[in-house]
mmCIF file of C-alpha atoms in Angstrom:
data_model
loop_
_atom_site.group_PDB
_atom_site.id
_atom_site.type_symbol
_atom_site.label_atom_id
_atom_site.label_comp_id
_atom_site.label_asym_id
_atom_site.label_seq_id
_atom_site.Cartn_x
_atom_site.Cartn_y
_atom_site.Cartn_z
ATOM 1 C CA UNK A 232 72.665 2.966 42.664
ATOM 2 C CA UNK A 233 73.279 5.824 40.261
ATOM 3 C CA UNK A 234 74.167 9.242 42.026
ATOM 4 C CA UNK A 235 70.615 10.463 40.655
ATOM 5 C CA UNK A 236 69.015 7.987 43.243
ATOM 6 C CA UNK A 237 70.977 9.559 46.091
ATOM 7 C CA UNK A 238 69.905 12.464 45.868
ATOM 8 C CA UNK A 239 66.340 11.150 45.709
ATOM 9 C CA UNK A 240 66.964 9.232 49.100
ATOM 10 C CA UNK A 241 68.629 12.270 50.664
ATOM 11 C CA UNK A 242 65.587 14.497 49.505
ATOM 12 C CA UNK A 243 63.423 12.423 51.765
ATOM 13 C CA UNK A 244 64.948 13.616 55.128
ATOM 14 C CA UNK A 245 65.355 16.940 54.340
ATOM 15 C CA UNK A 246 62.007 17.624 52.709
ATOM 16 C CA UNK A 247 60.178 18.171 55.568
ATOM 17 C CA UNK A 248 62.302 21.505 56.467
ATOM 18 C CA UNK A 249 60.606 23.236 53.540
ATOM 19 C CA UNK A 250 63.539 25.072 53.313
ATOM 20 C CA UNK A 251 65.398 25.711 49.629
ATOM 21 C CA UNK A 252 68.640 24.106 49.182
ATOM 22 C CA UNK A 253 71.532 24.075 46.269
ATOM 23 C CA UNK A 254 73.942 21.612 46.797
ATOM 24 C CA UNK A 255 77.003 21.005 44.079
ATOM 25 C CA UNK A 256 79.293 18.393 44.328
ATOM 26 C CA UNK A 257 82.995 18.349 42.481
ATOM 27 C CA UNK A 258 84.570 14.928 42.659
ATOM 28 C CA UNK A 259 87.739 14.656 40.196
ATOM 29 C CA UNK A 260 89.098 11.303 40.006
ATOM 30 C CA UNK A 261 93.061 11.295 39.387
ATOM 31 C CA UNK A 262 94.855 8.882 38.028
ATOM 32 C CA UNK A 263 98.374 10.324 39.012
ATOM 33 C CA UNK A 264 98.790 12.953 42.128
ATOM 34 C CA UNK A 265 101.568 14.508 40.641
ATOM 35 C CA UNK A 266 99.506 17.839 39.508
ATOM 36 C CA UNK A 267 98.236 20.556 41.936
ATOM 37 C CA UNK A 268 94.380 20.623 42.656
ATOM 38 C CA UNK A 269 92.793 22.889 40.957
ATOM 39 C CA UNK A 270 89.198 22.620 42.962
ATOM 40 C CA UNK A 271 89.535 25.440 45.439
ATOM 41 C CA UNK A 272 90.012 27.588 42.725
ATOM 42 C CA UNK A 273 87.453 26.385 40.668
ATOM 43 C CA UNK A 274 85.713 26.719 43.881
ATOM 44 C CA UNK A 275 85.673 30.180 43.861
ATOM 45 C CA UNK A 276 84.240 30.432 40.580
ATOM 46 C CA UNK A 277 81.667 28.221 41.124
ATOM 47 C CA UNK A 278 80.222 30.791 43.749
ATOM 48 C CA UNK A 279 80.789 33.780 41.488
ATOM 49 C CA UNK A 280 78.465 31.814 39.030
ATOM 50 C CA UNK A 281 75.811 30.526 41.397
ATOM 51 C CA UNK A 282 75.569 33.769 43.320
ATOM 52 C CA UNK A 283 74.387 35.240 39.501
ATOM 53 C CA UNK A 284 71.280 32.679 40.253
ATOM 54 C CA UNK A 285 70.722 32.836 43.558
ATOM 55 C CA UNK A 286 71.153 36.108 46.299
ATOM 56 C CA UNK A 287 73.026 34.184 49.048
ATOM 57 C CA UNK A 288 75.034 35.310 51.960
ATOM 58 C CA UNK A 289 78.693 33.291 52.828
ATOM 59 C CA UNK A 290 77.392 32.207 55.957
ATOM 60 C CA UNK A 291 74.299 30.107 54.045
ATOM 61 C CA UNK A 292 77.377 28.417 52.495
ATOM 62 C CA UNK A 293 78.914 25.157 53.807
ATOM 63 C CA UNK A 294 81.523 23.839 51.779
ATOM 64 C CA UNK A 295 83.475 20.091 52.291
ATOM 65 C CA UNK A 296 87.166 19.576 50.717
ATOM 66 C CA UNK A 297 88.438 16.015 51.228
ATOM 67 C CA UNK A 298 90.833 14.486 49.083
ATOM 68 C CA UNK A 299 92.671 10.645 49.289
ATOM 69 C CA UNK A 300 94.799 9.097 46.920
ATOM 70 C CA UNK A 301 92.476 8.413 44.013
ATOM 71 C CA UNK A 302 90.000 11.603 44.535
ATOM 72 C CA UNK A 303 89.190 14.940 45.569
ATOM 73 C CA UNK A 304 85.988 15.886 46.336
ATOM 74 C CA UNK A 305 83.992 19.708 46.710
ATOM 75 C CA UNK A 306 80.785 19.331 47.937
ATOM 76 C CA UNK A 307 78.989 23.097 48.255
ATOM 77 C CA UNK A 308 75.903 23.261 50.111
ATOM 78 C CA UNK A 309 73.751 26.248 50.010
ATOM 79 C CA UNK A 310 70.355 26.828 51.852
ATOM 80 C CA UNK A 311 68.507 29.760 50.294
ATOM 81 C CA UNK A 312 66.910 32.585 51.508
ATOM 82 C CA UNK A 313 63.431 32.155 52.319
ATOM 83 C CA UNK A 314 61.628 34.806 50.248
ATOM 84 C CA UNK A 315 63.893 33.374 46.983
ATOM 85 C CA UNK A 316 61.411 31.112 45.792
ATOM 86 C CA UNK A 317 58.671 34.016 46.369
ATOM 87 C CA UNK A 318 60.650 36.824 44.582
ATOM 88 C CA UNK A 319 61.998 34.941 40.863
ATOM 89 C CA UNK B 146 75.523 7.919 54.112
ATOM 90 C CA UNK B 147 77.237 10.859 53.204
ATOM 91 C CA UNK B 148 77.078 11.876 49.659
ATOM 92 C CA UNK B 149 80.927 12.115 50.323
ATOM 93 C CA UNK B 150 80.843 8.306 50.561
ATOM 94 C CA UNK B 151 78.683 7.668 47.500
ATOM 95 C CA UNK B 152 81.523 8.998 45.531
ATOM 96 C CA UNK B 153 84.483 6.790 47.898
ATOM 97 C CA UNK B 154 81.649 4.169 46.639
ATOM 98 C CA UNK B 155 81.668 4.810 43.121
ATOM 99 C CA UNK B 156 85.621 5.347 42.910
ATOM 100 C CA UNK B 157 86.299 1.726 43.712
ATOM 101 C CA UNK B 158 84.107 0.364 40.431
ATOM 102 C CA UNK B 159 85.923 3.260 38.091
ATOM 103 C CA UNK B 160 89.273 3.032 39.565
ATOM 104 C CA UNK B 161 90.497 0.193 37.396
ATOM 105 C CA UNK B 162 89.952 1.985 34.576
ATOM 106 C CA UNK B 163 92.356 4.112 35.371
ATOM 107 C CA UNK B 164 90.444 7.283 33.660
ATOM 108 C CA UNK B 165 90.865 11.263 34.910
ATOM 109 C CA UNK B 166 87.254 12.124 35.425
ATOM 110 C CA UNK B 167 85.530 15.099 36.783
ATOM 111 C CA UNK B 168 81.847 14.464 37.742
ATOM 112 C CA UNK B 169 79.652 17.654 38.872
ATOM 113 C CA UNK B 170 76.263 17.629 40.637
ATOM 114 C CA UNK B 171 74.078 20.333 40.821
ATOM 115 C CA UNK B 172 70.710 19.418 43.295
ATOM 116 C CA UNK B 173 67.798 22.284 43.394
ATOM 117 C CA UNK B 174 65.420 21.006 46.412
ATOM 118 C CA UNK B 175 62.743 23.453 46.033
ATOM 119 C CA UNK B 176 59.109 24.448 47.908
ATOM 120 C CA UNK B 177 57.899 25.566 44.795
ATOM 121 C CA UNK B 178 57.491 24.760 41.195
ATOM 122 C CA UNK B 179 55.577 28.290 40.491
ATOM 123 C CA UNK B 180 59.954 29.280 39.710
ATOM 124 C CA UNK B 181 61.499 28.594 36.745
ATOM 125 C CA UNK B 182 64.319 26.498 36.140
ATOM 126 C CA UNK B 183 67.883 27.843 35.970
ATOM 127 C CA UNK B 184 69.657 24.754 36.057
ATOM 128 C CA UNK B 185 70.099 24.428 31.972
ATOM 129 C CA UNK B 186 71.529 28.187 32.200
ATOM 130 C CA UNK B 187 73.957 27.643 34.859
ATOM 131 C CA UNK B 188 74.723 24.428 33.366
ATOM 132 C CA UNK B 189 76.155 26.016 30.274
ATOM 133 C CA UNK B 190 78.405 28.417 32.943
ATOM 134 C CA UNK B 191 79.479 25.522 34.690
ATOM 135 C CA UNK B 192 81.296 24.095 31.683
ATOM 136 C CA UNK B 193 82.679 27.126 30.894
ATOM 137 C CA UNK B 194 84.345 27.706 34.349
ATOM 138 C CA UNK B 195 85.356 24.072 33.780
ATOM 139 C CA UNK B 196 86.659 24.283 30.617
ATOM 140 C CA UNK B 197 89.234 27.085 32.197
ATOM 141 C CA UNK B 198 90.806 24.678 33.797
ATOM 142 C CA UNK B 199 90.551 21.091 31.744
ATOM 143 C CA UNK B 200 90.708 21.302 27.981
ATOM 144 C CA UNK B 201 87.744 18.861 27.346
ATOM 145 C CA UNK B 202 85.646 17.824 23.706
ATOM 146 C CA UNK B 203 82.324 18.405 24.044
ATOM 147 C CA UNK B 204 81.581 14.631 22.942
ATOM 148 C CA UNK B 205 83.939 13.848 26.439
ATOM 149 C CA UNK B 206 81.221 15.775 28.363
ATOM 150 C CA UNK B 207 77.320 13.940 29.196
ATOM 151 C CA UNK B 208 74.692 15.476 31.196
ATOM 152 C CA UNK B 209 71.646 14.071 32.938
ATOM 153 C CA UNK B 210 69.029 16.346 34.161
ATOM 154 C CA UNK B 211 65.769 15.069 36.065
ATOM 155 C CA UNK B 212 63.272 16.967 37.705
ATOM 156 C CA UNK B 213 60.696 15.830 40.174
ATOM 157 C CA UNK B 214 57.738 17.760 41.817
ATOM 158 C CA UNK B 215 60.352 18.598 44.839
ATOM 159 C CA UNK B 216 63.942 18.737 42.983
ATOM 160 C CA UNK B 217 65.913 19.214 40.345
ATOM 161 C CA UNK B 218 69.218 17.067 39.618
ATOM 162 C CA UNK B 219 71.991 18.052 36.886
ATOM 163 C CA UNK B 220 75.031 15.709 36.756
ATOM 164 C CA UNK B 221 77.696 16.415 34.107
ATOM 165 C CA UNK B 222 79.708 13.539 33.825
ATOM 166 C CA UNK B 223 83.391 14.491 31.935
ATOM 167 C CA UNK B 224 86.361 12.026 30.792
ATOM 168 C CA UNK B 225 89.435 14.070 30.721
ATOM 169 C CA UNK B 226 92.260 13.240 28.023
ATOM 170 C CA UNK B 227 94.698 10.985 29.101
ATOM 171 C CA UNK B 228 97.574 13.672 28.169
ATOM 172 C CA UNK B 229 95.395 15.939 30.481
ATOM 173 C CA UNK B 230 97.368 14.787 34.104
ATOM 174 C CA UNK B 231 100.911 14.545 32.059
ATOM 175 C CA UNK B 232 101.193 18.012 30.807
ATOM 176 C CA UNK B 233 98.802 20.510 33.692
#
């Protein structure tokens, strides 16, 4: 299953919610651990570019750090405003 | 599933490899098509925030982008240098 497909299956169960929704995900695969993350920087940056797209407060934000051995992984989701789709 | 797990998933088939790769998704659900796309724009700002932090060739970098009547999918798939963990 290619990560394209997931995000069809995922679509399924949310669709009904009508609501708009901007999700990013950051996974960085390591081969040693011996280097300091540099994902909640990048992070931040990541919002400062988004929020140029899309008007969203920081409490329509949800963000997910985990990290393990072999991987970190940033996974931003973002529900937009209601009147976004009506206004661009 | 959690799209946290698709990527504990997709770690175990890559692992071996023994590769540093970054993999970023970017998933517009949308109500309405009557919007224009800014996925290819924030795209290119994406890989430039990226690019602060991992010096990556552009032929290291793919991109998929689909869209369907209800969402739009970017994935930028990027193999760092193998120098890339030794000297950051």
């Amino acid at each position: 299953m290619s990560l394209l497909d997931y995000f069809r299956i995922s679509k399924v169960g949310t669709a009904s919610l009508a609501k708009e929704r901007l999700q990013i995900l950051v996974a960085h695969e390591r081969t040693s651990k011996h280097q300091p993350s540099y994902l909640p920087q990048l992070q931040k940056e990541l919002l400062e570019v988004i929020q140029k797209y899309v008007k969203v407060s920081q409490d329509a934000i949800s963000v997910t750090f985990e990290q393990d051995e072999h991987q970190e992984t940033l996974e931003l989701n973002i529900v937009l405003p209601d009147n976004q789709a009506k206004n661009t």
